[in-house]
Short mmCIF file of C-alpha atoms in Angstrom, two decimals:
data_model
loop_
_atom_site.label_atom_id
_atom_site.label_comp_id
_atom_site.label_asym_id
_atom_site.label_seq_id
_atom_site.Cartn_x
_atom_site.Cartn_y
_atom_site.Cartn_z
CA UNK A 16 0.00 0.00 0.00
CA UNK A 17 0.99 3.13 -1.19
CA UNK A 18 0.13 6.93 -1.31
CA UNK A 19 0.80 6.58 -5.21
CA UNK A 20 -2.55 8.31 -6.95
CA UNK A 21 -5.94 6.12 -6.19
CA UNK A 22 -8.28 5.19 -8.80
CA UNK A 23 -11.40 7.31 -8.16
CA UNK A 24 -14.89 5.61 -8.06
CA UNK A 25 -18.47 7.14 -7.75
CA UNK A 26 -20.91 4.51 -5.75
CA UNK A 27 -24.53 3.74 -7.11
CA UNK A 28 -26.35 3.71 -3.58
CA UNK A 29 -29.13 1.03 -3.60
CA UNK A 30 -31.52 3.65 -2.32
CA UNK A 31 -31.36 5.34 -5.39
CA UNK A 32 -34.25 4.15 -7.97
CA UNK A 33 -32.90 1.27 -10.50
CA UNK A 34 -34.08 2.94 -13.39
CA UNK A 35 -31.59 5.96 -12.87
CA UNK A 36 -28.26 3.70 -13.50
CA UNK A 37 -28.58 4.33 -17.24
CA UNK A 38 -27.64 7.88 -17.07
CA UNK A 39 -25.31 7.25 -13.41
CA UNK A 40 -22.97 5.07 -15.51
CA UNK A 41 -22.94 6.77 -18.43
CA UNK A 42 -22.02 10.52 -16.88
CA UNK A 43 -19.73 8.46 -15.10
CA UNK A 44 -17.85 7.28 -17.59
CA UNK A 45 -18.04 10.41 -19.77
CA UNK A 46 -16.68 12.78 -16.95
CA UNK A 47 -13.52 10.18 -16.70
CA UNK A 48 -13.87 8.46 -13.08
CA UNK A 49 -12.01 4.90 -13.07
CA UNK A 50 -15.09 2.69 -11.33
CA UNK A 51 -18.79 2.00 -10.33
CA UNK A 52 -19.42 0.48 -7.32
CA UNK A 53 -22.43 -1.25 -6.96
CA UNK A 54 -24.00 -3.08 -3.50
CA UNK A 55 -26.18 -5.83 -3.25
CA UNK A 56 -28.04 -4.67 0.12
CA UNK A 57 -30.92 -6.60 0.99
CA UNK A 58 -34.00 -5.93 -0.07
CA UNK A 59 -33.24 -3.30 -2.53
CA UNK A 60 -31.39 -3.90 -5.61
CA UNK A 61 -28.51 -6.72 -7.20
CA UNK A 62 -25.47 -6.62 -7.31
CA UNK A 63 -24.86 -8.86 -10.51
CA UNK A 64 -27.88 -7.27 -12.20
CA UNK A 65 -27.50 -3.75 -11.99
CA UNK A 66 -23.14 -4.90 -12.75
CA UNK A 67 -24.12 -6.40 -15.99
CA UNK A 68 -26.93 -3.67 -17.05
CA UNK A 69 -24.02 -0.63 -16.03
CA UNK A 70 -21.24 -3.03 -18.03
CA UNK A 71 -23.80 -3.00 -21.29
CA UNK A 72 -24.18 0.79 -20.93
CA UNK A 73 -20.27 1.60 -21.08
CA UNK A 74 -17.20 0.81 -22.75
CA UNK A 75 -14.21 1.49 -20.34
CA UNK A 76 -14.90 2.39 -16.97
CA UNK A 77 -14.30 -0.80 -14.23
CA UNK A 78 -17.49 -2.00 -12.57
CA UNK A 79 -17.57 -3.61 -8.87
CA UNK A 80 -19.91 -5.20 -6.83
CA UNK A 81 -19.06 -4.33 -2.90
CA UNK A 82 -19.88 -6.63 -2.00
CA UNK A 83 -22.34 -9.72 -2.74
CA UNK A 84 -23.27 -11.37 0.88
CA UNK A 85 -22.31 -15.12 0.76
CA UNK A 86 -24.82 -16.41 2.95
CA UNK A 87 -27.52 -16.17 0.56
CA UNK A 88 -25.27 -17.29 -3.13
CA UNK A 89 -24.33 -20.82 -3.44
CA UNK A 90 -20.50 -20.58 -4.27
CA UNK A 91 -20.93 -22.29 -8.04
CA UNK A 92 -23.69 -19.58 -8.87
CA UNK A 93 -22.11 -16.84 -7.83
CA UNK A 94 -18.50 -17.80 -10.20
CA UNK A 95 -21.09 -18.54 -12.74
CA UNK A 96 -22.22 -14.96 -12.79
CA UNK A 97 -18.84 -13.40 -12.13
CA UNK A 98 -16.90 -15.60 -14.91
CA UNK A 99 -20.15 -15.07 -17.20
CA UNK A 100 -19.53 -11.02 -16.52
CA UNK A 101 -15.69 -11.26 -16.85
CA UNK A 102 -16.32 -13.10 -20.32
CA UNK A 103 -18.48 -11.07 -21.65
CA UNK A 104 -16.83 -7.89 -20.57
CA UNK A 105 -13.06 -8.52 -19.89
CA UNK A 106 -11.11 -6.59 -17.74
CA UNK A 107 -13.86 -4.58 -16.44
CA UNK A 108 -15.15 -6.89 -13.22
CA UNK A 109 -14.64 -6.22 -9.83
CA UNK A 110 -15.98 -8.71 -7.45
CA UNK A 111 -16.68 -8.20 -4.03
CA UNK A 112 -17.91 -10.38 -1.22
CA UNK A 113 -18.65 -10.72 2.30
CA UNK A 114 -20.53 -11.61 5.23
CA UNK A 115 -24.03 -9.77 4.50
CA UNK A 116 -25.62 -7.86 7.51
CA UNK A 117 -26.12 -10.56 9.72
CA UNK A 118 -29.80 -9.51 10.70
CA UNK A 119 -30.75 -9.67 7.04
CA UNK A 120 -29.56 -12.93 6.68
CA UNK A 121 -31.39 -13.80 9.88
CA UNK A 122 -34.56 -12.61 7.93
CA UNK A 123 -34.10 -15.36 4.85
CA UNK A 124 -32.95 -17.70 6.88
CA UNK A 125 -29.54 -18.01 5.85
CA UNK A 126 -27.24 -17.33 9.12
CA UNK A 127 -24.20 -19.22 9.32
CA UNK A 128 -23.37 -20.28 12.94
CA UNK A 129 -20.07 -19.18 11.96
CA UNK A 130 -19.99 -16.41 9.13
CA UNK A 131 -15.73 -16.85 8.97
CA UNK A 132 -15.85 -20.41 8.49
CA UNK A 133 -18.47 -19.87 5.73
CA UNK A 134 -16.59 -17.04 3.94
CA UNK A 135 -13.12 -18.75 4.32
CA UNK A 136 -14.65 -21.85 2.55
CA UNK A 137 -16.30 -19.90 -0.03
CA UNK A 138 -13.31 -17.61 -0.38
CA UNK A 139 -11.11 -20.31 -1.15
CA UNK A 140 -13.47 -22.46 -3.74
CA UNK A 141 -14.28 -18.90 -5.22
CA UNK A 142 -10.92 -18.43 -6.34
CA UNK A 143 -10.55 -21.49 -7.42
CA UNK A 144 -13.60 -21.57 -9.60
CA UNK A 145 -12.38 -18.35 -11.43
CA UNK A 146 -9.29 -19.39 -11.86
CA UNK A 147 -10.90 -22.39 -13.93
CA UNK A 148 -9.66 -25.24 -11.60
CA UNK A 149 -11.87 -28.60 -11.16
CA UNK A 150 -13.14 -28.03 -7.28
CA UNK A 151 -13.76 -30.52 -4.88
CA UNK A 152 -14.66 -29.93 -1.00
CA UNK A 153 -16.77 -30.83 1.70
CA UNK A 154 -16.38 -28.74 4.01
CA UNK A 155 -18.79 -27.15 6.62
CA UNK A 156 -20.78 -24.71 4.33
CA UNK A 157 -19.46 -25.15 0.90
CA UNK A 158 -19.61 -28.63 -0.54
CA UNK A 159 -18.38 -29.17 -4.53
CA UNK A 160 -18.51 -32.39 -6.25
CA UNK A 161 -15.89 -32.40 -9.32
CA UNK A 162 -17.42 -28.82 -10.21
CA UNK A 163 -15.46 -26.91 -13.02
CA UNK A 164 -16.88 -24.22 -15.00
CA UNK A 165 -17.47 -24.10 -18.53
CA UNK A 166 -16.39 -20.60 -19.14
CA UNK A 167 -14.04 -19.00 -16.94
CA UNK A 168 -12.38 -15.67 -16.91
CA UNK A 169 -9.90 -15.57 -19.83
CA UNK A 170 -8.24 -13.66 -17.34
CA UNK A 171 -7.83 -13.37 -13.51
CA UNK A 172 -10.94 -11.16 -12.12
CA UNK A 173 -10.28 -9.42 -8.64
CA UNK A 174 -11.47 -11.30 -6.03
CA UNK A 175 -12.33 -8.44 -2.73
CA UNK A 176 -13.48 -9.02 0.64
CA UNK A 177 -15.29 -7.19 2.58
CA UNK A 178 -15.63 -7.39 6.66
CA UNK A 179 -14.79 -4.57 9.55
CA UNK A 180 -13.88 -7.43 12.10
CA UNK A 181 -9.89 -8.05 12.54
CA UNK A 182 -10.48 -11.76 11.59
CA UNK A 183 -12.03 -10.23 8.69
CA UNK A 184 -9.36 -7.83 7.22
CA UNK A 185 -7.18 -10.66 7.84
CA UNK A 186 -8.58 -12.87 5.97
CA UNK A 187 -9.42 -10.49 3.00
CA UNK A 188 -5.71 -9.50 3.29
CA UNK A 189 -4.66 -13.55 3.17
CA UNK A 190 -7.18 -14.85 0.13
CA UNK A 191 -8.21 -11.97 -1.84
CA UNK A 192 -6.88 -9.17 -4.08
CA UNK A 193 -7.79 -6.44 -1.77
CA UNK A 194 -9.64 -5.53 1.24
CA UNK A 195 -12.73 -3.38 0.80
CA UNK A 196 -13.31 -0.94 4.15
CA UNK A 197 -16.90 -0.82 5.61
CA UNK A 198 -18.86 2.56 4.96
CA UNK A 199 -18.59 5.11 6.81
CA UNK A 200 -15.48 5.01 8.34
CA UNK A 201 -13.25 7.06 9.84
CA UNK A 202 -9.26 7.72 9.85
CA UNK A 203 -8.74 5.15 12.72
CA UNK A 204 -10.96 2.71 11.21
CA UNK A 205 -8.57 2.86 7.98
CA UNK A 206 -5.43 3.05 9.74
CA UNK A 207 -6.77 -0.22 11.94
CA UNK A 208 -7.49 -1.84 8.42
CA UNK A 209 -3.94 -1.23 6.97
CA UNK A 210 -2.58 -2.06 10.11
CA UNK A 211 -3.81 -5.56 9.93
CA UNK A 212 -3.14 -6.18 6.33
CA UNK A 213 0.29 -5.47 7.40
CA UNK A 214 0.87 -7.64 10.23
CA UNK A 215 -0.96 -10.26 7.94
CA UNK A 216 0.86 -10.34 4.42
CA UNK A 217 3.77 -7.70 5.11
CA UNK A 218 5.04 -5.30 3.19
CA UNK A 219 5.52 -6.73 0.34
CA UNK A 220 1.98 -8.55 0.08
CA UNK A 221 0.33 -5.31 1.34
CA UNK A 222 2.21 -3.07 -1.47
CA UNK A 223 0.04 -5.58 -4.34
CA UNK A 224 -3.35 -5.25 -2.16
CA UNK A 225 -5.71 -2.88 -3.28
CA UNK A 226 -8.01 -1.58 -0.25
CA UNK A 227 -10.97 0.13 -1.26
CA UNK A 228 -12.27 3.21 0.71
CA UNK A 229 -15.81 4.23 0.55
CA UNK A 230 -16.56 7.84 1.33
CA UNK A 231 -19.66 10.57 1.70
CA UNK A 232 -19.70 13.03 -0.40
CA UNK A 233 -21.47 16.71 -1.21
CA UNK A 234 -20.86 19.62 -2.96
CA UNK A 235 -22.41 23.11 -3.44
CA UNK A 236 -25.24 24.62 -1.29
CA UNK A 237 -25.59 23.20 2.32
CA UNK A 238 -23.60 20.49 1.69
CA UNK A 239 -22.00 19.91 5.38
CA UNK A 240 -25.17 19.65 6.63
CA UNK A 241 -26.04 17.20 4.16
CA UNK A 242 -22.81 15.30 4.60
CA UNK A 243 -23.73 15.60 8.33
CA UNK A 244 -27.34 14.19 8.32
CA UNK A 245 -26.05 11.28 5.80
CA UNK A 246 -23.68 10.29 8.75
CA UNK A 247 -26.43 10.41 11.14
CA UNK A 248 -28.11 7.73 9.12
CA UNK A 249 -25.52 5.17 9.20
CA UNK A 250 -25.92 5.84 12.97
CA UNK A 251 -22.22 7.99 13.35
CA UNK A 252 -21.61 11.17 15.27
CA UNK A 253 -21.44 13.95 12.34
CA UNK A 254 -17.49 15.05 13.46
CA UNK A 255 -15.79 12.32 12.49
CA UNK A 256 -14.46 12.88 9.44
CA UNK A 257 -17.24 10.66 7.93
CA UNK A 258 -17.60 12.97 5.37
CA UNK A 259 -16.37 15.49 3.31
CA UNK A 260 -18.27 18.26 2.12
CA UNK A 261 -16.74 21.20 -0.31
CA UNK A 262 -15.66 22.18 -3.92
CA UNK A 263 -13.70 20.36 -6.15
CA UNK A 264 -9.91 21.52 -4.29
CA UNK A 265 -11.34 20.21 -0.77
CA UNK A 266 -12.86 16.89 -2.71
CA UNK A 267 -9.40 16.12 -4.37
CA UNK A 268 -7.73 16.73 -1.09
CA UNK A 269 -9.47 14.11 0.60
CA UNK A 270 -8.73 12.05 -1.93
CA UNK A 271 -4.52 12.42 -1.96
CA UNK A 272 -4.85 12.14 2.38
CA UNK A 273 -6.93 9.17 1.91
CA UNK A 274 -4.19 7.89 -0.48
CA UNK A 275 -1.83 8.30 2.18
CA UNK A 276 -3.89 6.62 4.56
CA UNK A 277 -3.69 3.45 1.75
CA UNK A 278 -6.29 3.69 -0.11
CA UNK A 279 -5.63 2.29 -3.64
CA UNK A 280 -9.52 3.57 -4.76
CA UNK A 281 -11.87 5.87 -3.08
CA UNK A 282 -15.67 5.52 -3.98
CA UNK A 283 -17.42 8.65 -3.17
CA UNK A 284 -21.27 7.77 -2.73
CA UNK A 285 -23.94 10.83 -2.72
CA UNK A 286 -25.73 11.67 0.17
CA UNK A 287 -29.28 10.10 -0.21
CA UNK A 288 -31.15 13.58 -0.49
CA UNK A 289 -28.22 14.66 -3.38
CA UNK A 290 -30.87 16.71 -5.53
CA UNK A 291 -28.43 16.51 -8.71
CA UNK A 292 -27.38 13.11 -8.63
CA UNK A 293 -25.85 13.48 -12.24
CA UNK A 294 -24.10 16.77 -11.56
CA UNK A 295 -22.45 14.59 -8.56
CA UNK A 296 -21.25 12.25 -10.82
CA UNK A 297 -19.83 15.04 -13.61
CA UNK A 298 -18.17 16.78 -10.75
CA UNK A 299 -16.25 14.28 -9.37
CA UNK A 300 -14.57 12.94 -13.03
CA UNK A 301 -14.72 16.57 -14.33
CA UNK A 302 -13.90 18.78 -11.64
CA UNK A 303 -11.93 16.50 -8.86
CA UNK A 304 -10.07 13.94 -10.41
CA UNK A 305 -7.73 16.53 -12.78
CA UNK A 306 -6.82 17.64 -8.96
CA UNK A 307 -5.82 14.87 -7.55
CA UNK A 308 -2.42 13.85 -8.80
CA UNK A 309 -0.82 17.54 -7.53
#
């Protein structure tokens, strides 16, 4: 992990309507920004779905899911989906998954008694699977008899994990291609997450592993008190440093101390009363990202 200059990302917050991603990934890819991240929140929209639809609607920009909850995917499905993605749009597929919020996996009925065991297991045939490997296991949660997949990437497809427990970052930081840091988090909570990767892979393994940072975001009029209600939400004091809240200069800034911090990408996601969700969008790739390597 370095402070070299962080890909920038704009998120696609499941509260907005599905029917707006059209024009979200478009502007986003006009105004220049690197990635789309997309979450698979229960009960509001897919992850894979809305990927594939924002994949078909552009031609460059990278697209990641952050992150699809294991508990409710069995493991072959979900490298069905991410290898059929990868294949049809190569080079452009982030995948990212996780524990799910354990009380909406409560809700369907798909708890694990032990959520690490589950996402170590499914970690491990994951990879596997997208790497195009014949998988065989039986172990507590994931059990594969002789499964291979047809189609698999024609190349490797980053594989990110998602969890704010230590066990968790370690684990991200042992099996996957990056770690990607819960929402609304603050400087300690980042620092804790590089710290961990550190003590877990060293230097050297921590220097390859990308750590995505997710981060509120407004601009224009009242847009600290904005930023400040949106922290509220996600049940965080509003003085934090949740947020950041100013013109272009102040955005870009964030993004080179976050960079330091050792974040490879930082996702900036709209507060959820934004009233010009595509202007959001334009300024970040227009405005902020020619700031940020200064």
């Amino acid at each position: 992990m370095t402070s070299a200059v962080p890909r920038l990302g704009v998120t696609f917050i499941p509260t907005i309507e599905p029917e707006r991603l059209k024009d979200f990934a478009r502007a986003a890819e006009d105004s220049g920004l690197d990635e789309i991240w997309l979450w698979e929140d229960c009960f509001k929209e897919s992850g894979v779905a809305s990927a594939a639809a924002a994949l078909a609607w552009t031609e460059r920009i990278h697209v990641g899911v952050g992150l699809m909850p294991v508990p409710l995917r069995n493991v072959a499905l979900t490298a069905m989906e991410i290898a059929t993605l990868a294949r049809l749009f190569p080079g452009r597929v982030i995948a990212g998954i996780g524990h799910g919020v354990q009380g909406w996996m409560e809700q369907v009925g798909a708890r694990a008694a032990s959520p690490m065991t589950l996402l170590e297991e499914y970690t491990v045939a994951l990879r596997a699977l997208l790497d195009g490997e014949s998988v065989s296991t039986d172990g507590r949660y994931v059990r594969l008899d002789d499964v291979k997949l047809d189609w698999p990437p024609a190349e490797r497809v980053p594989l990110m994990l998602g969890g704010e427990g230590p066990k968790s970052i370690r684990l991200a930081a042992r099996l996957g291609d990056g770690n990607l840091v819960t929402s609304a988090v603050a400087d300690d909570d980042i620092r804790r997450t590089r710290d961990l990767i550190l003590d877990e892979i060293g230097a050297d393994g921590a220097a390859a592993q990308r750590v995505i940072v997710p981060k509120i975001a407004a601009t224009g009029d009242g847009a600290q008190q904005r930023v400040d209600e949106e922290v509220v939400r996600w049940g965080k004091p509003a003085d934090r440093g949740i947020g950041v809240a100013g013109d272009a200069g102040t955005v870009a800034a964030e993004v080179r101390r976050l960079a330091r911090l050792g974040a490879t990408s930082v996702a900036f996601a709209p507060t959820e009363d934004e009233p010009d969700l595509l202007g959001f969008v334009e300024f970040l790739g227009r405005d902020v990202k020619p700031l940020i390597p200064t």
